[in-house]
Coordinates of N, CA and C in Angstrom, one line a residue:
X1 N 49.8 -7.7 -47.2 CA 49.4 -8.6 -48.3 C 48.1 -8.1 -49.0
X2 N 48.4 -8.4 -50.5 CA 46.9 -7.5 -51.6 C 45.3 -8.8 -50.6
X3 N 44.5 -8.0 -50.9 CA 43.3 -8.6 -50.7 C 43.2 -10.2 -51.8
X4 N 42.8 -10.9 -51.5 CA 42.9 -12.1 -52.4 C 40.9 -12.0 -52.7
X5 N 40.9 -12.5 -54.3 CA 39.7 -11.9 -55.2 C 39.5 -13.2 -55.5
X6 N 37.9 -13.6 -55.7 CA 38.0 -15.5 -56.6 C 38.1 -15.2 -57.6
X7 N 38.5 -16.3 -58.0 CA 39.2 -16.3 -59.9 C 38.6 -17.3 -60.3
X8 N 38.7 -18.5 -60.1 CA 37.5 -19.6 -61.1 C 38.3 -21.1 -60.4
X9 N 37.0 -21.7 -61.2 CA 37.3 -23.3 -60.9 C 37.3 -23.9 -62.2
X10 N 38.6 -24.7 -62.1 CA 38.9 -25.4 -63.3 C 37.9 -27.1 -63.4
X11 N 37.7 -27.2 -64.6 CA 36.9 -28.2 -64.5 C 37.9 -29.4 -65.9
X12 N 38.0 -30.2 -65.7 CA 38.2 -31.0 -67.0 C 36.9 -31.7 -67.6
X13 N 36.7 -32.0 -68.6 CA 35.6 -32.0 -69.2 C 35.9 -33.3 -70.5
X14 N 34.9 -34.3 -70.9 CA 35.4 -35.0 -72.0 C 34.8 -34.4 -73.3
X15 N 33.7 -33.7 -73.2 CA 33.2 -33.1 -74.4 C 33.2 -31.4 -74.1
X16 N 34.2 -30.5 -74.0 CA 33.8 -29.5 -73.8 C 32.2 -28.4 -74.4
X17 N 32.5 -28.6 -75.5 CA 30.5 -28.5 -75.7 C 29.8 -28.7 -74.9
X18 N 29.6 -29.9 -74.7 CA 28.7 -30.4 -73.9 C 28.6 -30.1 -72.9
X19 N 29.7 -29.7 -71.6 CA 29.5 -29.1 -70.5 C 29.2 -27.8 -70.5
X20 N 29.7 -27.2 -71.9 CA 29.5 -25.6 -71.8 C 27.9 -25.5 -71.6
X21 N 27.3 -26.3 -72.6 CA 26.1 -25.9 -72.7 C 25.2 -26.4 -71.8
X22 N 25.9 -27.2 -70.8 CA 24.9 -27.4 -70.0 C 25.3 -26.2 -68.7
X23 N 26.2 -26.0 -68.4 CA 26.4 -24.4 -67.6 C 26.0 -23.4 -68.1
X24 N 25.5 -23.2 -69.8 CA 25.3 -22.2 -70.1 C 23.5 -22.1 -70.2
X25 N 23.4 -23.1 -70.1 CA 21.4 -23.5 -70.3 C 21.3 -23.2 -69.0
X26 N 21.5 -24.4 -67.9 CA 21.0 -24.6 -66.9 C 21.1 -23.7 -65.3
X27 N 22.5 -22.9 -65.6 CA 23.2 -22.3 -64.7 C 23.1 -20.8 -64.9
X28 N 23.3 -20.1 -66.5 CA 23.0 -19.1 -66.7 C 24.6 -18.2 -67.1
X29 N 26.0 -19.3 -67.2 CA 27.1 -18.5 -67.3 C 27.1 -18.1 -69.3
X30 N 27.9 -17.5 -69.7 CA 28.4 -17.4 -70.9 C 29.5 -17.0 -71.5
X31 N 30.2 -17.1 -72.1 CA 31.1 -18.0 -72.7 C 31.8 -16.4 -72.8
X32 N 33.1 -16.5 -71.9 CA 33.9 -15.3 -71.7 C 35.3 -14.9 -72.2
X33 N 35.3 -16.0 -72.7 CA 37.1 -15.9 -73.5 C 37.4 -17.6 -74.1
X34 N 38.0 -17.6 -75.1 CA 38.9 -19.0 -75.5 C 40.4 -19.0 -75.8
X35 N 41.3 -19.9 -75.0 CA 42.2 -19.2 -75.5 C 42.7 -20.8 -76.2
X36 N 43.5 -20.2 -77.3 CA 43.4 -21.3 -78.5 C 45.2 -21.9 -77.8
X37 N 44.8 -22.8 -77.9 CA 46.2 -23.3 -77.7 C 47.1 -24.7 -78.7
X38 N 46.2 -24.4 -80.0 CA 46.7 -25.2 -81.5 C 46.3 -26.6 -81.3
X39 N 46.5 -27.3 -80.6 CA 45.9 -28.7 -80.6 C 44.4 -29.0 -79.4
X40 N 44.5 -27.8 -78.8 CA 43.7 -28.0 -77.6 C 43.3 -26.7 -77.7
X41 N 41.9 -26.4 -76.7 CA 41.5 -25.1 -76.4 C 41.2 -25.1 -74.9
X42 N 41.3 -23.7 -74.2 CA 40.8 -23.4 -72.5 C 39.6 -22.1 -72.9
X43 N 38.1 -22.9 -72.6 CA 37.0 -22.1 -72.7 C 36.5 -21.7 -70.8
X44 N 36.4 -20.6 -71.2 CA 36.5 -19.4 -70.2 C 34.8 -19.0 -69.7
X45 N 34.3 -19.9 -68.7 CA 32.3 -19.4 -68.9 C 32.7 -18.2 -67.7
X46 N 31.5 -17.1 -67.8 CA 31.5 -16.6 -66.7 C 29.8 -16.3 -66.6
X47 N 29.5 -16.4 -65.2 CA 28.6 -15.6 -64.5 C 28.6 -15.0 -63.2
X48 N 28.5 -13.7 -63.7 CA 28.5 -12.1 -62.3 C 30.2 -12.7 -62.4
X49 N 30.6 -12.6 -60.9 CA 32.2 -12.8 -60.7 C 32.7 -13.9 -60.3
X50 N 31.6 -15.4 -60.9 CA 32.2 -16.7 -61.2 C 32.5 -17.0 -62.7
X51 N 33.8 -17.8 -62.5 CA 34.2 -18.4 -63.9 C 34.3 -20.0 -63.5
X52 N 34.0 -20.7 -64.9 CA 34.3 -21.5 -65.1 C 35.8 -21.9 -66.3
X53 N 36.7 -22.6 -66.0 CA 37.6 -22.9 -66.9 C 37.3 -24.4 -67.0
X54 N 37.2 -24.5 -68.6 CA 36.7 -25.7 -69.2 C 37.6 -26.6 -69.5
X55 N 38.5 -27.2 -69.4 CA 39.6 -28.0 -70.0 C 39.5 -29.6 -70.6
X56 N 39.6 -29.5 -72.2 CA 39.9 -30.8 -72.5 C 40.1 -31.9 -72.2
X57 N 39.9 -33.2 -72.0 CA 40.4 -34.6 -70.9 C 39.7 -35.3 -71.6
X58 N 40.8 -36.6 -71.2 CA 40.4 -37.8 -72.1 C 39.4 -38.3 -71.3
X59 N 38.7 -39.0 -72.1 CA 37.0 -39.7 -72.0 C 37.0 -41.1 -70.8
X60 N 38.1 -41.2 -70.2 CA 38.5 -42.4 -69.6 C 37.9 -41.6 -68.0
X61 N 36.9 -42.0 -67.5 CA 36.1 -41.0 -66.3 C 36.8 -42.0 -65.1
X62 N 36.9 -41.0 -64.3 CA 37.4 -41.4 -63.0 C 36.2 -42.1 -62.0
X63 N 36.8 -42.0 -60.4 CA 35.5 -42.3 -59.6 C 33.9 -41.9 -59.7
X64 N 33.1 -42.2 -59.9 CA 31.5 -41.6 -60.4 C 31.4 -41.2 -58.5
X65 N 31.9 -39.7 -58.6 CA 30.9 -39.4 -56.7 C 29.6 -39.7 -56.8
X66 N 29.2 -40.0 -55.9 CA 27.6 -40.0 -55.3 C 27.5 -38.7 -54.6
X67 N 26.3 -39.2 -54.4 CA 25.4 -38.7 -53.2 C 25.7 -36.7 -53.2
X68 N 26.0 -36.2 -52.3 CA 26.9 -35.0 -52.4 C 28.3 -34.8 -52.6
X69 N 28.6 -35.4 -53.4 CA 30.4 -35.7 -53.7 C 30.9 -36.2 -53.2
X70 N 32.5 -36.7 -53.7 CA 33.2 -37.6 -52.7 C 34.1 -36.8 -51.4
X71 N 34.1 -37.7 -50.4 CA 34.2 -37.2 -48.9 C 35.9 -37.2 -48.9
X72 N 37.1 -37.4 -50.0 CA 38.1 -38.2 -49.6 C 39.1 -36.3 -49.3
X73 N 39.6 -36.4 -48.6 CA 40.7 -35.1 -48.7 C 41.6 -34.9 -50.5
X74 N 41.8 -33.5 -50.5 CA 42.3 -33.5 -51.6 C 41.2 -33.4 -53.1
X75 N 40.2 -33.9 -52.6 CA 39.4 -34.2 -53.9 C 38.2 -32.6 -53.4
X76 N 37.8 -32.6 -54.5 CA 36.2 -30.8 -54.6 C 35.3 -32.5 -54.7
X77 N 34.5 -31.5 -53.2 CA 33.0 -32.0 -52.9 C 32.3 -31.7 -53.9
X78 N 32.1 -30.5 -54.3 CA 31.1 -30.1 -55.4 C 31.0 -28.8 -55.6
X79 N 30.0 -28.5 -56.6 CA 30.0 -26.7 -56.6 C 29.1 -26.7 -56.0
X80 N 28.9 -25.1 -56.1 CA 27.2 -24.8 -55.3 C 27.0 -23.5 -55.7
X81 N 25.3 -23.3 -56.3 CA 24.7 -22.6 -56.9 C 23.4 -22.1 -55.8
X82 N 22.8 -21.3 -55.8 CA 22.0 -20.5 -55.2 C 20.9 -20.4 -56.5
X83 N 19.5 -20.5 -56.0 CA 18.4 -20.1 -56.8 C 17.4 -20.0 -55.8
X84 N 16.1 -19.2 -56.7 CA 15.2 -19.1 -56.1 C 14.1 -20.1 -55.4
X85 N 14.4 -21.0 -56.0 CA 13.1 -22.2 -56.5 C 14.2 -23.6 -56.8
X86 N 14.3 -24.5 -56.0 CA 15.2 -25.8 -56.6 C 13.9 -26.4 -57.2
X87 N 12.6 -26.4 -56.8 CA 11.9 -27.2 -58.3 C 11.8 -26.7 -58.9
X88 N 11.7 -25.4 -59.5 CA 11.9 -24.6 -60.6 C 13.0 -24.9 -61.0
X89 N 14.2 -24.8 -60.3 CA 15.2 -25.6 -61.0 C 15.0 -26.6 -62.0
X90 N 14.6 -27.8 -61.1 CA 14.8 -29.2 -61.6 C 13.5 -29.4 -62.6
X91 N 12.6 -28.8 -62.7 CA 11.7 -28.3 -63.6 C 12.1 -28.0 -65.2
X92 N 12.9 -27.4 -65.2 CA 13.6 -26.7 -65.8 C 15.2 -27.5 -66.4
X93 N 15.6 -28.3 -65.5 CA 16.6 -29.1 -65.7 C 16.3 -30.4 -66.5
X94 N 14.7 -30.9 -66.3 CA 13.8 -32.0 -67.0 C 15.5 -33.6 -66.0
X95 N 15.5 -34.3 -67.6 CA 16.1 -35.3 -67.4 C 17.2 -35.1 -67.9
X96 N 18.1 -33.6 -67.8 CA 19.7 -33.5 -68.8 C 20.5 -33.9 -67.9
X97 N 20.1 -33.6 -66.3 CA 21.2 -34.5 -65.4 C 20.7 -35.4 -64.3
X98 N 21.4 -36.0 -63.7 CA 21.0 -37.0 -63.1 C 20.9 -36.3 -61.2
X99 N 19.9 -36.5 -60.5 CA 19.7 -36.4 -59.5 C 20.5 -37.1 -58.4
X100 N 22.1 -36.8 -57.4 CA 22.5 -37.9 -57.0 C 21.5 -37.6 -55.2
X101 N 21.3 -36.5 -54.8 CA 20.6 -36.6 -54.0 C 20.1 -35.3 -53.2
X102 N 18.6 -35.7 -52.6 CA 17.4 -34.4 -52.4 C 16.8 -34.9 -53.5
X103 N 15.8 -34.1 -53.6 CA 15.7 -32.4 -52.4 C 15.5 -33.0 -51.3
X104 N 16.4 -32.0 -50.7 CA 15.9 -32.1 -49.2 C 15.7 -30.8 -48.4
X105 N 14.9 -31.2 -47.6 CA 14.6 -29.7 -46.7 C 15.6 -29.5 -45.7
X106 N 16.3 -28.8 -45.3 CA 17.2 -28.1 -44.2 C 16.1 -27.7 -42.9
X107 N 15.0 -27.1 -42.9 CA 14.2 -25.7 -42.0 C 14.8 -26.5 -40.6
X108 N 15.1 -27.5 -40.2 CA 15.8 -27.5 -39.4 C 16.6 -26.7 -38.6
X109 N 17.3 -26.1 -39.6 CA 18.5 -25.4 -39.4 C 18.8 -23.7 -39.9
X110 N 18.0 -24.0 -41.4 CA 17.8 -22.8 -41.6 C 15.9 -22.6 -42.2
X111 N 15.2 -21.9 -41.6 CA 13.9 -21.5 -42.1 C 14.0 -21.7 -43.4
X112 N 13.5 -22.7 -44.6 CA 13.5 -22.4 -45.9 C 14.8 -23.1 -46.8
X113 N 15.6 -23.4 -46.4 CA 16.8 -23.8 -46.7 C 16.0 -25.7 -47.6
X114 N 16.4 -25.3 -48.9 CA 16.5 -26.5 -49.6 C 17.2 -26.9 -50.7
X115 N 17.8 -28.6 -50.6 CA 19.1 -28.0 -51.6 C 18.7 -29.7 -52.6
X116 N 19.0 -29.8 -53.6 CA 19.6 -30.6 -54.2 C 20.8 -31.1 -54.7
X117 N 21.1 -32.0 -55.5 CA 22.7 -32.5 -56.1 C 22.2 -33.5 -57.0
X118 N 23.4 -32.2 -58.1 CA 23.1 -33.3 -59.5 C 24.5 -33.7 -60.0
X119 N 24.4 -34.2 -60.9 CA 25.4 -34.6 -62.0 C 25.7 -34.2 -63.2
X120 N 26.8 -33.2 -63.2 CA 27.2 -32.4 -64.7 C 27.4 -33.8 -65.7
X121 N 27.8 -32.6 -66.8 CA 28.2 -34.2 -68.2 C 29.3 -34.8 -67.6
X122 N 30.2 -34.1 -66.9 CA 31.6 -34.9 -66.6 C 31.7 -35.7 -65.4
X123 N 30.1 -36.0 -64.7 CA 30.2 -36.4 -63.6 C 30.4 -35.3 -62.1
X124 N 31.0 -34.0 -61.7 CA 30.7 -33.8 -61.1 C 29.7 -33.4 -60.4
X125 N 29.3 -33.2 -59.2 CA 28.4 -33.1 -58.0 C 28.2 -31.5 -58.4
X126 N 27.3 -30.9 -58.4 CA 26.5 -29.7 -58.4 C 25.5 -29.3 -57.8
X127 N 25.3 -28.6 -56.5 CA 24.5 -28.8 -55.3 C 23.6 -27.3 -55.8
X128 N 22.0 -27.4 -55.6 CA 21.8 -26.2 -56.1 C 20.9 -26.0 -54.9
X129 N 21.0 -24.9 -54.2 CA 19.9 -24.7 -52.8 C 19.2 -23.4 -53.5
X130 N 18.4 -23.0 -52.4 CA 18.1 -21.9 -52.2 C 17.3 -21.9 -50.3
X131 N 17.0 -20.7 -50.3 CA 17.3 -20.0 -48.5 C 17.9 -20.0 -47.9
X132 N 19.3 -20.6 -48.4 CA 20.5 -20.4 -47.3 C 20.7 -19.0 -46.8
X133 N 21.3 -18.6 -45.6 CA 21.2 -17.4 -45.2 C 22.6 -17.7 -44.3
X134 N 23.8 -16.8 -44.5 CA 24.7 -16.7 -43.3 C 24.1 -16.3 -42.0
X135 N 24.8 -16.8 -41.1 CA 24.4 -17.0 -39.4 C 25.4 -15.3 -39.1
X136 N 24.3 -15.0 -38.7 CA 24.7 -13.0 -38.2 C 25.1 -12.9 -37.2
X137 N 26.3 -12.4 -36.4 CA 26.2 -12.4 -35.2 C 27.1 -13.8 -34.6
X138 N 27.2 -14.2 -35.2 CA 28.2 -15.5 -34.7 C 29.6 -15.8 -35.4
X139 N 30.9 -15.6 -35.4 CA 32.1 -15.8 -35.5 C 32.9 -16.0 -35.0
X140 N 34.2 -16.7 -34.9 CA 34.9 -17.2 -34.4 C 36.1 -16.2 -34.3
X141 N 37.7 -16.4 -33.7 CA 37.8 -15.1 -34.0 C 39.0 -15.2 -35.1
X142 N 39.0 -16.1 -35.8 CA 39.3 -16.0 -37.2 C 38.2 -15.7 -38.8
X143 N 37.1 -15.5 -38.1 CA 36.0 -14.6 -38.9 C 35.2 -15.8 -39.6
X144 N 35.3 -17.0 -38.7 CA 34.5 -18.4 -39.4 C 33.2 -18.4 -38.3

């Protein structure tokens, strides 16, 4: 079997603008393809070798997740971004999204490890840390 490569996460969105530019302010992706489809369009963000796909959706919003996303099977917890600095983040973020929870500190678990969760325009969960560090030396023997 070919090696399997990420490809993107589809997002539905009620104002595509609006979410573009807040991925593209806040997050740092830019706008990598559109492909026109006459009544509708699929805008294409990329940063390094993440994509976002943006898709049209009606304005009628589903469950509002909390906290770090919703827990139900079948449903995306959230995304998750890496930075240097989460108050520099959220410094920087000001009041464009809503804080659903953090900062909190990890050093618990990992030395430095601190993460937040916010809320995109379309409602979902967007967890932004920094010092995460994979655990070296420990695997399972399915490579978890």
């Amino acid at each position: 079997m070919a090696p399997m490569v990420w490809s993107h996460v589809g997002l539905n969105c009620a104002d595509q603008k609006t979410t573009e530019d807040f991925y593209t302010r806040y997050f740092g992706f830019t706008r990598a393809r559109v492909v026109d489809l006459g009544d509708a369009s699929i805008i294409f963000l990329r940063q390094g070798d993440v994509y976002l796909e943006l898709f049209a959706a009606g304005t009628e919003p589903g469950d509002t997740p909390q906290h770090d996303g919703p827990a139900a099977p079948g449903r995306m917890r959230h995304l998750a971004f890496q930075t240097d600095s989460v108050d520099g983040f959220l410094a920087t973020l000001g009041d464009a999204a809503e804080v659903t929870l953090g900062p909190l500190d990890f050093d618990d678990f990992i030395c430095g490890w601190r993460t937040v969760w916010v809320r995109d325009p379309d409602g979902v969960i967007v967890e932004v840390s920094q010092g995460f560090e994979d655990e070296h030396g420990h695997h399972d023997k399915d490579g978890v």
